[in-house]
Amino acid sequence: MQTQKTPRPQALRIVVVAPDLVVEDPEDDHALSQAERSRALRIGLLESGFNLIATLPADVFLADRIHQLQPDLIIVDAESEARDALEHVVFATRDARRPIVLFTDDSDTSHVRDAVAVGVSAYIVDGLSSTRIRPILDVAMARFDYEERLRLERDDARSALQERTVIDRAKALLMERQGLSEKEAFTKLRKVAMDKGLKLAEVAHRMLDMAELLA
């Protein structure tokens, strides 16, 4: 009897948003150091078993490229221009949220709060050692998943409250115009919803819209 092998989990698909590694001036020690740091990040990702599917510049085409590639996570590798790079990434992920991790050498962390507010899951200064990459990304993914669950629960609660408000308004309208009790008004709305195969809130919305047209 053959033992079935457990399928290996698919490697996390990552896009790195970073400047070009090409340094035009070989005497520019700062640019050379930045390029080496960025190269070390990419090597560390591959050595840690992640699937680095693309390295992209933070430009006006970023949103289209991310939409095409559909990565699981986005890493912003930036220095003092981190805020500009983040603006491009946040714009590119506004319709399909993804965890964002910012690696930077910039010791000025005054805008960390703003970065987290716009969706950055982890803000790492001088965190490029290969041993740190996997735990950093694991924590970022876990935090993103947790925040997404909270956001969905909040949206569901808000939607439920809005639906109850609409249903209450529709009941009040029926009670006023047809002299029904609250229970009778609710029963009538529910019967129409069942007969039409619609949600109760949708029937209430339609009734209120029609009432406004006939007012």
Short mmCIF file of C-alpha atoms in Angstrom, two decimals:
data_model
loop_
_atom_site.label_atom_id
_atom_site.label_comp_id
_atom_site.label_asym_id
_atom_site.label_seq_id
_atom_site.Cartn_x
_atom_site.Cartn_y
_atom_site.Cartn_z
CA MET A 1 0.00 0.00 0.00
CA GLN A 2 1.48 3.32 -1.09
CA THR A 3 1.60 6.18 1.34
CA GLN A 4 0.21 9.42 -0.05
CA LYS A 5 2.55 12.36 0.17
CA THR A 6 1.27 15.50 1.81
CA PRO A 7 1.36 18.28 -0.79
CA ARG A 8 3.82 21.03 0.00
CA PRO A 9 2.20 24.41 0.71
CA GLN A 10 2.51 26.85 -2.13
CA ALA A 11 5.28 29.38 -1.62
CA LEU A 12 4.11 32.88 -0.80
CA ARG A 13 4.09 34.93 -4.01
CA ILE A 14 5.86 38.22 -3.37
CA VAL A 15 6.36 41.43 -5.33
CA VAL A 16 9.15 43.75 -4.26
CA VAL A 17 8.72 47.44 -5.01
CA ALA A 18 12.21 48.94 -5.16
CA PRO A 19 14.48 51.27 -7.13
CA ASP A 20 16.62 49.89 -9.93
CA LEU A 21 19.70 48.02 -8.74
CA VAL A 22 21.82 49.60 -11.46
CA VAL A 23 24.11 52.29 -10.03
CA GLU A 24 25.22 54.76 -12.69
CA ASP A 25 27.99 56.34 -10.64
CA PRO A 26 30.49 53.73 -9.37
CA GLU A 27 31.86 56.33 -6.96
CA ASP A 28 28.52 56.81 -5.25
CA ASP A 29 29.09 54.78 -2.10
CA HIS A 30 25.61 55.48 -0.75
CA ALA A 31 23.91 54.25 -3.93
CA LEU A 32 26.14 51.18 -4.00
CA SER A 33 25.28 50.41 -0.38
CA GLN A 34 21.56 50.82 -1.07
CA ALA A 35 21.77 48.54 -4.11
CA GLU A 36 23.61 45.90 -2.10
CA ARG A 37 21.02 46.10 0.67
CA SER A 38 18.21 45.69 -1.82
CA ARG A 39 19.99 42.76 -3.47
CA ALA A 40 20.44 41.11 -0.08
CA LEU A 41 16.70 41.36 0.56
CA ARG A 42 15.85 39.59 -2.68
CA ILE A 43 18.43 36.88 -2.08
CA GLY A 44 17.11 36.42 1.45
CA LEU A 45 13.56 35.98 0.15
CA LEU A 46 14.64 33.26 -2.26
CA GLU A 47 16.78 31.51 0.35
CA SER A 48 13.82 31.54 2.73
CA GLY A 49 11.68 29.69 0.20
CA PHE A 50 9.48 32.57 -0.95
CA ASN A 51 8.43 33.00 -4.56
CA LEU A 52 9.74 36.38 -5.70
CA ILE A 53 7.63 36.86 -8.82
CA ALA A 54 8.70 40.41 -9.74
CA THR A 55 10.62 43.50 -8.74
CA LEU A 56 8.82 46.67 -9.78
CA PRO A 57 9.53 50.40 -9.63
CA ALA A 58 7.12 52.64 -7.74
CA ASP A 59 5.70 54.38 -10.79
CA VAL A 60 2.34 55.08 -12.44
CA PHE A 61 2.24 51.58 -13.93
CA LEU A 62 2.50 49.83 -10.57
CA ALA A 63 -1.25 49.33 -10.10
CA ASP A 64 -1.62 47.60 -13.47
CA ARG A 65 1.37 45.34 -12.85
CA ILE A 66 0.15 44.30 -9.40
CA HIS A 67 -3.31 43.61 -10.82
CA GLN A 68 -1.74 41.36 -13.46
CA LEU A 69 0.58 39.51 -11.07
CA GLN A 70 -1.85 39.09 -8.13
CA PRO A 71 0.83 38.68 -5.43
CA ASP A 72 0.09 37.45 -1.90
CA LEU A 73 2.25 40.11 -0.28
CA ILE A 74 4.05 43.30 -1.29
CA ILE A 75 7.40 44.42 0.06
CA VAL A 76 8.42 48.05 -0.27
CA ASP A 77 12.20 48.36 -0.21
CA ALA A 78 12.84 52.05 0.21
CA GLU A 79 14.97 54.61 1.96
CA SER A 80 14.18 58.31 2.43
CA GLU A 81 11.66 58.14 -0.43
CA ALA A 82 9.63 55.54 1.46
CA ARG A 83 6.58 57.80 1.72
CA ASP A 84 6.40 58.36 -2.03
CA ALA A 85 6.82 54.64 -2.71
CA LEU A 86 4.10 53.84 -0.18
CA GLU A 87 1.67 56.21 -1.86
CA HIS A 88 2.07 54.30 -5.12
CA VAL A 89 1.65 50.93 -3.40
CA VAL A 90 -1.42 52.01 -1.40
CA PHE A 91 -3.03 53.36 -4.57
CA ALA A 92 -2.19 50.11 -6.38
CA THR A 93 -3.86 47.98 -3.68
CA ARG A 94 -6.90 50.14 -2.89
CA ASP A 95 -9.35 47.76 -4.62
CA ALA A 96 -7.70 44.48 -3.58
CA ARG A 97 -6.05 44.79 -0.19
CA ARG A 98 -2.84 42.88 0.44
CA PRO A 99 -0.31 42.83 3.29
CA ILE A 100 2.44 45.42 2.80
CA VAL A 101 5.84 45.23 4.47
CA LEU A 102 8.19 48.20 4.43
CA PHE A 103 11.94 47.60 4.74
CA THR A 104 13.93 50.79 5.10
CA ASP A 105 17.28 52.17 6.24
CA ASP A 106 15.71 55.51 7.09
CA SER A 107 16.05 55.93 10.86
CA ASP A 108 13.44 58.70 10.87
CA THR A 109 10.36 56.77 11.98
CA SER A 110 8.17 59.83 12.53
CA HIS A 111 5.78 58.65 9.80
CA VAL A 112 5.44 55.06 11.07
CA ARG A 113 1.94 55.81 12.40
CA ASP A 114 0.87 57.21 9.02
CA ALA A 115 2.32 54.17 7.25
CA VAL A 116 0.40 51.76 9.48
CA ALA A 117 -2.77 53.83 9.02
CA VAL A 118 -2.65 53.41 5.24
CA GLY A 119 -2.23 49.65 5.42
CA VAL A 120 1.40 48.76 6.16
CA SER A 121 1.45 45.49 8.11
CA ALA A 122 5.08 45.74 9.20
CA TYR A 123 7.58 48.63 9.26
CA ILE A 124 11.13 47.32 9.54
CA VAL A 125 14.25 49.44 9.96
CA ASP A 126 17.57 47.65 9.29
CA GLY A 127 15.83 44.28 9.26
CA LEU A 128 17.45 42.57 6.31
CA SER A 129 19.27 39.66 7.92
CA SER A 130 18.09 36.49 6.23
CA THR A 131 17.15 34.90 9.56
CA ARG A 132 14.66 37.69 10.23
CA ILE A 133 12.86 37.72 6.88
CA ARG A 134 10.58 34.72 7.40
CA PRO A 135 9.36 35.60 10.92
CA ILE A 136 8.81 39.20 9.84
CA LEU A 137 6.67 38.17 6.87
CA ASP A 138 4.82 35.50 8.89
CA VAL A 139 3.86 38.11 11.49
CA ALA A 140 2.85 40.58 8.76
CA MET A 141 0.56 38.00 7.13
CA ALA A 142 -0.99 37.06 10.49
CA ARG A 143 -1.59 40.71 11.37
CA PHE A 144 -3.12 41.41 7.97
CA ASP A 145 -5.47 38.41 8.24
CA TYR A 146 -6.52 39.51 11.75
CA GLU A 147 -7.20 43.09 10.66
CA GLU A 148 -9.13 41.88 7.62
CA ARG A 149 -11.38 39.75 9.84
CA LEU A 150 -12.02 42.75 12.07
CA ARG A 151 -12.76 44.93 9.05
CA LEU A 152 -15.22 42.39 7.61
CA GLU A 153 -16.94 41.99 10.98
CA ARG A 154 -17.23 45.77 11.28
CA ASP A 155 -18.62 46.06 7.74
CA ASP A 156 -21.10 43.24 8.39
CA ALA A 157 -22.27 44.93 11.59
CA ARG A 158 -22.65 48.27 9.82
CA SER A 159 -24.57 46.64 6.96
CA ALA A 160 -26.87 44.81 9.39
CA LEU A 161 -27.60 48.08 11.21
CA GLN A 162 -28.40 49.84 7.94
CA GLU A 163 -30.73 47.01 6.92
CA ARG A 164 -32.57 47.13 10.25
CA THR A 165 -32.98 50.89 9.87
CA VAL A 166 -34.47 50.51 6.39
CA ILE A 167 -36.82 47.74 7.53
CA ASP A 168 -37.98 49.84 10.49
CA ARG A 169 -38.69 52.78 8.18
CA ALA A 170 -40.68 50.54 5.83
CA LYS A 171 -42.69 49.11 8.74
CA ALA A 172 -43.43 52.62 9.98
CA LEU A 173 -44.64 53.60 6.51
CA LEU A 174 -47.01 50.63 6.31
CA MET A 175 -48.29 51.30 9.81
CA GLU A 176 -49.00 54.91 8.92
CA ARG A 177 -50.58 54.41 5.50
CA GLN A 178 -52.41 51.11 6.02
CA GLY A 179 -53.17 51.29 9.72
CA LEU A 180 -51.26 48.10 10.50
CA SER A 181 -49.67 47.09 13.76
CA GLU A 182 -45.89 46.70 13.84
CA LYS A 183 -46.22 42.91 13.77
CA GLU A 184 -48.64 43.05 10.83
CA ALA A 185 -46.38 45.41 8.92
CA PHE A 186 -43.38 43.12 9.44
CA THR A 187 -45.41 40.06 8.41
CA LYS A 188 -46.49 41.80 5.22
CA LEU A 189 -42.92 42.78 4.32
CA ARG A 190 -41.70 39.24 4.99
CA LYS A 191 -44.45 37.70 2.86
CA VAL A 192 -43.60 39.97 -0.09
CA ALA A 193 -39.93 39.10 0.31
CA MET A 194 -40.70 35.36 0.29
CA ASP A 195 -43.08 35.64 -2.68
CA LYS A 196 -40.55 37.65 -4.71
CA GLY A 197 -37.51 35.69 -3.61
CA LEU A 198 -35.86 38.85 -2.28
CA LYS A 199 -34.18 39.86 0.93
CA LEU A 200 -36.36 41.65 3.45
CA ALA A 201 -34.14 44.75 3.32
CA GLU A 202 -34.36 44.86 -0.47
CA VAL A 203 -38.17 44.81 -0.34
CA ALA A 204 -38.04 47.59 2.23
CA HIS A 205 -35.69 49.63 0.04
CA ARG A 206 -37.97 49.26 -2.98
CA MET A 207 -41.05 50.22 -1.02
CA LEU A 208 -39.39 53.36 0.35
CA ASP A 209 -38.14 54.31 -3.13
CA MET A 210 -41.64 53.92 -4.53
CA ALA A 211 -43.11 55.96 -1.71
CA GLU A 212 -40.72 58.79 -2.51
CA LEU A 213 -41.72 58.70 -6.18
CA LEU A 214 -45.41 58.86 -5.31
CA ALA A 215 -45.02 61.52 -2.63
#
